[in-house]
mmCIF file of C-alpha atoms in Angstrom:
data_model
loop_
_atom_site.group_PDB
_atom_site.id
_atom_site.type_symbol
_atom_site.label_atom_id
_atom_site.label_comp_id
_atom_site.label_asym_id
_atom_site.label_seq_id
_atom_site.Cartn_x
_atom_site.Cartn_y
_atom_site.Cartn_z
ATOM 1 C CA ASP A 1 -88.994 -40.426 -121.684
ATOM 2 C CA ALA A 2 -91.379 -38.135 -123.529
ATOM 3 C CA GLY A 3 -90.162 -34.663 -124.277
ATOM 4 C CA VAL A 4 -92.331 -31.575 -124.496
ATOM 5 C CA THR A 5 -95.482 -32.234 -126.505
ATOM 6 C CA GLN A 6 -97.746 -29.610 -128.028
ATOM 7 C CA SER A 7 -101.127 -29.815 -129.702
ATOM 8 C CA PRO A 8 -102.403 -29.199 -132.236
ATOM 9 C CA THR A 9 -99.483 -29.032 -134.682
ATOM 10 C CA HIS A 10 -101.294 -26.718 -137.084
ATOM 11 C CA LEU A 11 -104.324 -24.477 -136.742
ATOM 12 C CA ILE A 12 -106.131 -22.092 -139.068
ATOM 13 C CA LYS A 13 -108.384 -19.405 -137.643
ATOM 14 C CA THR A 14 -110.022 -16.211 -138.851
ATOM 15 C CA ARG A 15 -109.697 -12.732 -137.411
ATOM 16 C CA GLY A 16 -111.683 -12.157 -134.238
ATOM 17 C CA GLN A 17 -111.796 -15.809 -133.234
ATOM 18 C CA GLN A 18 -110.153 -17.249 -130.151
ATOM 19 C CA VAL A 19 -107.766 -20.191 -129.884
ATOM 20 C CA THR A 20 -106.419 -22.540 -127.207
ATOM 21 C CA LEU A 21 -103.054 -24.251 -127.540
ATOM 22 C CA ARG A 22 -101.889 -27.039 -125.267
ATOM 23 C CA CYS A 23 -98.564 -28.175 -123.851
ATOM 24 C CA SER A 24 -97.388 -31.137 -121.805
ATOM 25 C CA PRO A 25 -93.990 -30.578 -120.219
ATOM 26 C CA LYS A 26 -91.057 -32.945 -120.212
ATOM 27 C CA SER A 27 -91.334 -35.561 -117.488
ATOM 28 C CA GLY A 28 -90.124 -34.165 -114.166
ATOM 29 C CA HIS A 29 -90.394 -30.506 -115.211
ATOM 30 C CA ASP A 30 -92.647 -28.137 -113.283
ATOM 31 C CA THR A 31 -92.252 -24.817 -115.108
ATOM 32 C CA VAL A 32 -93.731 -23.948 -118.483
ATOM 33 C CA SER A 33 -92.858 -20.957 -120.652
ATOM 34 C CA TRP A 34 -94.570 -19.881 -123.861
ATOM 35 C CA TYR A 35 -92.869 -18.150 -126.778
ATOM 36 C CA GLN A 36 -94.071 -16.706 -130.077
ATOM 37 C CA GLN A 37 -91.819 -17.147 -133.100
ATOM 38 C CA ALA A 38 -92.596 -15.090 -136.187
ATOM 39 C CA LEU A 39 -91.196 -16.262 -139.514
ATOM 40 C CA GLY A 40 -87.469 -15.596 -139.748
ATOM 41 C CA GLN A 41 -87.217 -14.356 -136.156
ATOM 42 C CA GLY A 42 -86.079 -15.660 -132.818
ATOM 43 C CA PRO A 43 -88.684 -16.720 -130.240
ATOM 44 C CA GLN A 44 -90.234 -13.941 -128.146
ATOM 45 C CA PHE A 45 -91.200 -14.628 -124.523
ATOM 46 C CA ILE A 46 -94.941 -14.468 -123.774
ATOM 47 C CA PHE A 47 -95.207 -15.703 -120.183
ATOM 48 C CA GLN A 48 -94.094 -18.345 -117.710
ATOM 49 C CA TYR A 49 -96.110 -20.515 -115.331
ATOM 50 C CA TYR A 50 -95.053 -22.172 -112.109
ATOM 51 C CA GLU A 51 -97.255 -23.622 -109.374
ATOM 52 C CA GLU A 52 -100.307 -22.817 -111.502
ATOM 53 C CA GLU A 53 -99.569 -19.096 -111.451
ATOM 54 C CA GLU A 54 -98.239 -16.687 -114.062
ATOM 55 C CA ARG A 55 -94.843 -15.793 -112.722
ATOM 56 C CA GLN A 56 -93.536 -13.556 -115.492
ATOM 57 C CA ARG A 57 -94.970 -11.880 -118.539
ATOM 58 C CA GLY A 58 -93.408 -10.459 -121.664
ATOM 59 C CA ASN A 59 -94.625 -7.550 -123.752
ATOM 60 C CA PHE A 60 -97.857 -9.129 -125.004
ATOM 61 C CA PRO A 61 -101.394 -7.741 -124.675
ATOM 62 C CA ASP A 62 -104.032 -9.109 -122.334
ATOM 63 C CA ARG A 63 -105.561 -10.984 -125.270
ATOM 64 C CA PHE A 64 -102.886 -13.547 -124.485
ATOM 65 C CA SER A 65 -103.632 -15.554 -121.362
ATOM 66 C CA GLY A 66 -102.650 -18.893 -119.978
ATOM 67 C CA HIS A 67 -103.207 -21.526 -117.415
ATOM 68 C CA GLN A 68 -101.217 -24.253 -115.728
ATOM 69 C CA PHE A 69 -102.854 -27.366 -114.337
ATOM 70 C CA PRO A 70 -101.902 -29.419 -111.265
ATOM 71 C CA ASN A 71 -100.149 -31.957 -113.524
ATOM 72 C CA TYR A 72 -97.946 -29.069 -114.820
ATOM 73 C CA SER A 73 -99.465 -29.083 -118.297
ATOM 74 C CA SER A 74 -100.401 -25.694 -119.669
ATOM 75 C CA GLU A 75 -102.673 -23.873 -122.086
ATOM 76 C CA LEU A 76 -102.176 -20.678 -124.046
ATOM 77 C CA ASN A 77 -105.337 -18.771 -124.992
ATOM 78 C CA VAL A 78 -105.491 -15.959 -127.494
ATOM 79 C CA ASN A 79 -108.678 -13.913 -127.913
ATOM 80 C CA ALA A 80 -109.766 -11.562 -130.700
ATOM 81 C CA LEU A 81 -107.177 -12.948 -133.112
ATOM 82 C CA LEU A 82 -105.375 -10.522 -135.402
ATOM 83 C CA LEU A 83 -103.545 -11.243 -138.644
ATOM 84 C CA GLY A 84 -100.306 -10.419 -136.805
ATOM 85 C CA ASP A 85 -100.862 -13.307 -134.412
ATOM 86 C CA SER A 86 -99.894 -15.718 -137.180
ATOM 87 C CA ALA A 87 -96.743 -17.431 -135.898
ATOM 88 C CA LEU A 88 -95.245 -20.579 -134.442
ATOM 89 C CA TYR A 89 -96.137 -20.854 -130.764
ATOM 90 C CA LEU A 90 -93.558 -22.715 -128.735
ATOM 91 C CA CYS A 91 -93.812 -24.206 -125.306
ATOM 92 C CA ALA A 92 -90.695 -24.811 -123.221
ATOM 93 C CA SER A 93 -90.463 -26.678 -119.955
ATOM 94 C CA SER A 94 -87.838 -26.575 -117.236
ATOM 95 C CA LEU A 95 -87.254 -27.129 -113.583
ATOM 96 C CA GLU A 96 -87.987 -24.204 -111.305
ATOM 97 C CA GLY A 97 -85.010 -22.313 -110.028
ATOM 98 C CA GLY A 98 -83.886 -19.529 -112.299
ATOM 99 C CA HIS A 99 -81.346 -20.530 -114.907
ATOM 100 C CA GLN A 100 -82.514 -24.017 -115.645
ATOM 101 C CA PRO A 101 -82.231 -25.360 -119.200
ATOM 102 C CA GLN A 102 -85.460 -24.907 -121.150
ATOM 103 C CA HIS A 103 -86.519 -27.674 -123.511
ATOM 104 C CA PHE A 104 -88.855 -26.843 -126.355
ATOM 105 C CA GLY A 105 -91.645 -28.683 -128.091
ATOM 106 C CA ASP A 106 -92.103 -28.568 -131.846
ATOM 107 C CA GLY A 107 -94.723 -25.856 -131.588
ATOM 108 C CA THR A 108 -98.160 -25.078 -132.955
ATOM 109 C CA ARG A 109 -98.247 -23.268 -136.300
ATOM 110 C CA LEU A 110 -101.142 -20.770 -136.096
ATOM 111 C CA SER A 111 -102.366 -19.137 -139.281
ATOM 112 C CA ILE A 112 -104.905 -16.308 -139.206
ATOM 113 C CA LEU A 113 -106.927 -15.633 -142.342
ATOM 114 C CA GLY B 1 -84.718 -5.375 -120.938
ATOM 115 C CA GLU B 2 -81.989 -7.545 -122.401
ATOM 116 C CA ASN B 3 -81.048 -7.144 -126.082
ATOM 117 C CA VAL B 4 -79.228 -9.938 -127.911
ATOM 118 C CA GLU B 5 -77.564 -9.346 -131.278
ATOM 119 C CA GLN B 6 -76.447 -12.289 -133.435
ATOM 120 C CA HIS B 7 -74.120 -12.418 -136.461
ATOM 121 C CA PRO B 8 -73.934 -13.497 -139.196
ATOM 122 C CA SER B 9 -77.516 -14.054 -140.327
ATOM 123 C CA THR B 10 -76.364 -16.629 -142.899
ATOM 124 C CA LEU B 11 -73.231 -18.763 -142.993
ATOM 125 C CA SER B 12 -72.120 -21.236 -145.669
ATOM 126 C CA VAL B 13 -69.186 -23.572 -145.122
ATOM 127 C CA GLN B 14 -67.680 -26.613 -146.795
ATOM 128 C CA GLU B 15 -68.021 -29.942 -145.038
ATOM 129 C CA GLY B 16 -65.128 -30.389 -142.632
ATOM 130 C CA ASP B 17 -64.557 -26.670 -142.128
ATOM 131 C CA SER B 18 -65.294 -24.803 -138.896
ATOM 132 C CA ALA B 19 -68.215 -22.440 -138.304
ATOM 133 C CA VAL B 20 -68.357 -19.583 -135.802
ATOM 134 C CA ILE B 21 -71.468 -17.660 -134.750
ATOM 135 C CA LYS B 22 -71.178 -14.598 -132.520
ATOM 136 C CA CYS B 23 -73.631 -12.920 -130.144
ATOM 137 C CA THR B 24 -73.558 -9.853 -127.950
ATOM 138 C CA TYR B 25 -75.841 -8.992 -125.046
ATOM 139 C CA SER B 26 -76.651 -5.736 -123.291
ATOM 140 C CA ASP B 27 -77.450 -6.602 -119.665
ATOM 141 C CA SER B 28 -74.263 -7.199 -117.699
ATOM 142 C CA ALA B 29 -76.318 -9.053 -115.070
ATOM 143 C CA SER B 30 -77.251 -11.863 -117.500
ATOM 144 C CA ASN B 31 -75.478 -15.027 -116.473
ATOM 145 C CA TYR B 32 -76.831 -17.964 -118.468
ATOM 146 C CA PHE B 33 -76.359 -18.364 -122.217
ATOM 147 C CA PRO B 34 -77.856 -21.319 -124.100
ATOM 148 C CA TRP B 35 -77.554 -22.148 -127.786
ATOM 149 C CA TYR B 36 -80.327 -23.796 -129.761
ATOM 150 C CA LYS B 37 -80.454 -25.572 -133.110
ATOM 151 C CA GLN B 38 -83.731 -25.418 -135.018
ATOM 152 C CA GLU B 39 -84.374 -27.657 -138.001
ATOM 153 C CA LEU B 40 -87.178 -27.061 -140.452
ATOM 154 C CA GLY B 41 -90.549 -27.856 -138.929
ATOM 155 C CA LYS B 42 -89.091 -28.509 -135.497
ATOM 156 C CA GLY B 43 -88.770 -26.631 -132.251
ATOM 157 C CA PRO B 44 -85.440 -25.289 -130.971
ATOM 158 C CA GLN B 45 -83.163 -28.008 -129.580
ATOM 159 C CA LEU B 46 -80.748 -27.116 -126.785
ATOM 160 C CA ILE B 47 -77.241 -28.032 -127.961
ATOM 161 C CA ILE B 48 -74.990 -26.409 -125.374
ATOM 162 C CA ASP B 49 -75.148 -23.783 -122.655
ATOM 163 C CA ILE B 50 -72.727 -21.830 -120.518
ATOM 164 C CA ARG B 51 -72.979 -19.996 -117.235
ATOM 165 C CA SER B 52 -71.128 -16.810 -116.464
ATOM 166 C CA ASN B 53 -68.716 -18.409 -114.015
ATOM 167 C CA VAL B 54 -67.195 -20.387 -116.910
ATOM 168 C CA GLY B 55 -65.234 -18.990 -119.864
ATOM 169 C CA GLU B 56 -65.450 -21.954 -122.212
ATOM 170 C CA LYS B 57 -67.342 -25.207 -122.532
ATOM 171 C CA LYS B 58 -66.911 -28.041 -125.025
ATOM 172 C CA ASP B 59 -69.054 -30.957 -126.078
ATOM 173 C CA GLN B 60 -67.462 -33.052 -128.820
ATOM 174 C CA ARG B 61 -67.448 -30.854 -131.979
ATOM 175 C CA ILE B 62 -69.255 -27.957 -130.325
ATOM 176 C CA ALA B 63 -67.763 -25.307 -128.055
ATOM 177 C CA VAL B 64 -69.017 -22.057 -126.594
ATOM 178 C CA THR B 65 -66.870 -19.198 -125.301
ATOM 179 C CA LEU B 66 -67.988 -16.318 -123.099
ATOM 180 C CA ASN B 67 -66.350 -12.938 -122.576
ATOM 181 C CA LYS B 68 -68.227 -11.239 -119.736
ATOM 182 C CA THR B 69 -66.194 -8.043 -119.940
ATOM 183 C CA ALA B 70 -67.038 -7.530 -123.593
ATOM 184 C CA LYS B 71 -70.514 -9.032 -123.168
ATOM 185 C CA HIS B 72 -70.216 -11.419 -126.055
ATOM 186 C CA PHE B 73 -70.319 -15.168 -126.525
ATOM 187 C CA SER B 74 -69.659 -17.419 -129.489
ATOM 188 C CA LEU B 75 -70.543 -20.867 -130.798
ATOM 189 C CA HIS B 76 -67.821 -22.864 -132.524
ATOM 190 C CA ILE B 77 -68.583 -25.962 -134.570
ATOM 191 C CA THR B 78 -65.599 -27.933 -135.831
ATOM 192 C CA GLU B 79 -65.484 -30.580 -138.569
ATOM 193 C CA THR B 80 -68.897 -29.524 -139.840
ATOM 194 C CA GLN B 81 -71.187 -32.094 -141.441
ATOM 195 C CA PRO B 82 -74.208 -31.632 -143.729
ATOM 196 C CA GLU B 83 -76.486 -32.607 -140.845
ATOM 197 C CA ASP B 84 -75.263 -29.517 -138.969
ATOM 198 C CA SER B 85 -77.249 -27.432 -141.474
ATOM 199 C CA ALA B 86 -80.006 -25.632 -139.534
ATOM 200 C CA VAL B 87 -80.862 -22.299 -137.926
ATOM 201 C CA TYR B 88 -78.877 -21.613 -134.762
ATOM 202 C CA PHE B 89 -80.093 -19.256 -132.037
ATOM 203 C CA CYS B 90 -78.184 -17.775 -129.158
ATOM 204 C CA ALA B 91 -80.026 -16.624 -126.062
ATOM 205 C CA ALA B 92 -79.392 -14.886 -122.782
ATOM 206 C CA SER B 93 -81.370 -15.497 -119.628
ATOM 207 C CA GLY B 94 -82.682 -12.583 -117.648
ATOM 208 C CA ALA B 95 -81.011 -12.253 -114.265
ATOM 209 C CA ARG B 96 -83.188 -9.726 -112.471
ATOM 210 C CA GLY B 97 -86.227 -10.697 -110.406
ATOM 211 C CA SER B 98 -88.785 -9.672 -112.991
ATOM 212 C CA THR B 99 -86.929 -11.378 -115.831
ATOM 213 C CA LEU B 100 -85.233 -14.291 -114.082
ATOM 214 C CA GLY B 101 -85.326 -17.351 -116.294
ATOM 215 C CA ARG B 102 -86.804 -15.545 -119.298
ATOM 216 C CA LEU B 103 -84.825 -16.231 -122.475
ATOM 217 C CA TYR B 104 -83.982 -13.388 -124.852
ATOM 218 C CA PHE B 105 -83.101 -14.738 -128.294
ATOM 219 C CA GLY B 106 -80.985 -13.469 -131.141
ATOM 220 C CA ARG B 107 -82.459 -13.419 -134.638
ATOM 221 C CA GLY B 108 -80.777 -16.632 -135.713
ATOM 222 C CA THR B 109 -78.063 -17.797 -138.105
ATOM 223 C CA GLN B 110 -78.895 -20.026 -141.068
ATOM 224 C CA LEU B 111 -75.929 -22.409 -141.335
ATOM 225 C CA THR B 112 -75.517 -24.368 -144.556
ATOM 226 C CA VAL B 113 -72.838 -27.052 -144.804
ATOM 227 C CA TRP B 114 -72.035 -28.099 -148.373
ATOM 228 C CA PRO B 115 -70.843 -31.663 -149.013
#
């Protein structure tokens, strides 16, 4: 039973570029949440997708956008990259219904030069 | 929104000793509290969770306690082993409509278990 998978594992971009990160949820899960984890910090919630719609959003600018596909997989897009966007981006999947356990992938390490 | 504080930031123990990590939260409506273990180069792994209708939960060497009145919860690891060394995060799940299911994390505790 595959867990949450994310791609790519590492990515290097320059300021101003855009990036797309991908996530496949754990088998049977229908809800995907994205988190940003800066070095030495806890993950910060970006947004959550369910039924192909953004259901909740954290305190992140509109440069951060996402999408969920009919097979429940998801993408995170970041435009106009800034140096401060360098972080580990984590995807977590869960079942819909409020307080369901969230299971994380190993993340995509994004470095902005 | 919810604010989660976690202490200590680093913790060193001898193999076989117990380790305790403490967290406080601000929103009295929060009612789900998971704990995650993150090893180097990996994503957070759910190790135990507790809901607000329960005061304590155990799973082998790991236990979590919750004090709703004081708004704090703790992770207890007994008989620690070197493989327990990792960063541990506590989290609280938003309970209001606009935050339901969103996890708010503490800043993490680096646990080192010396052989």
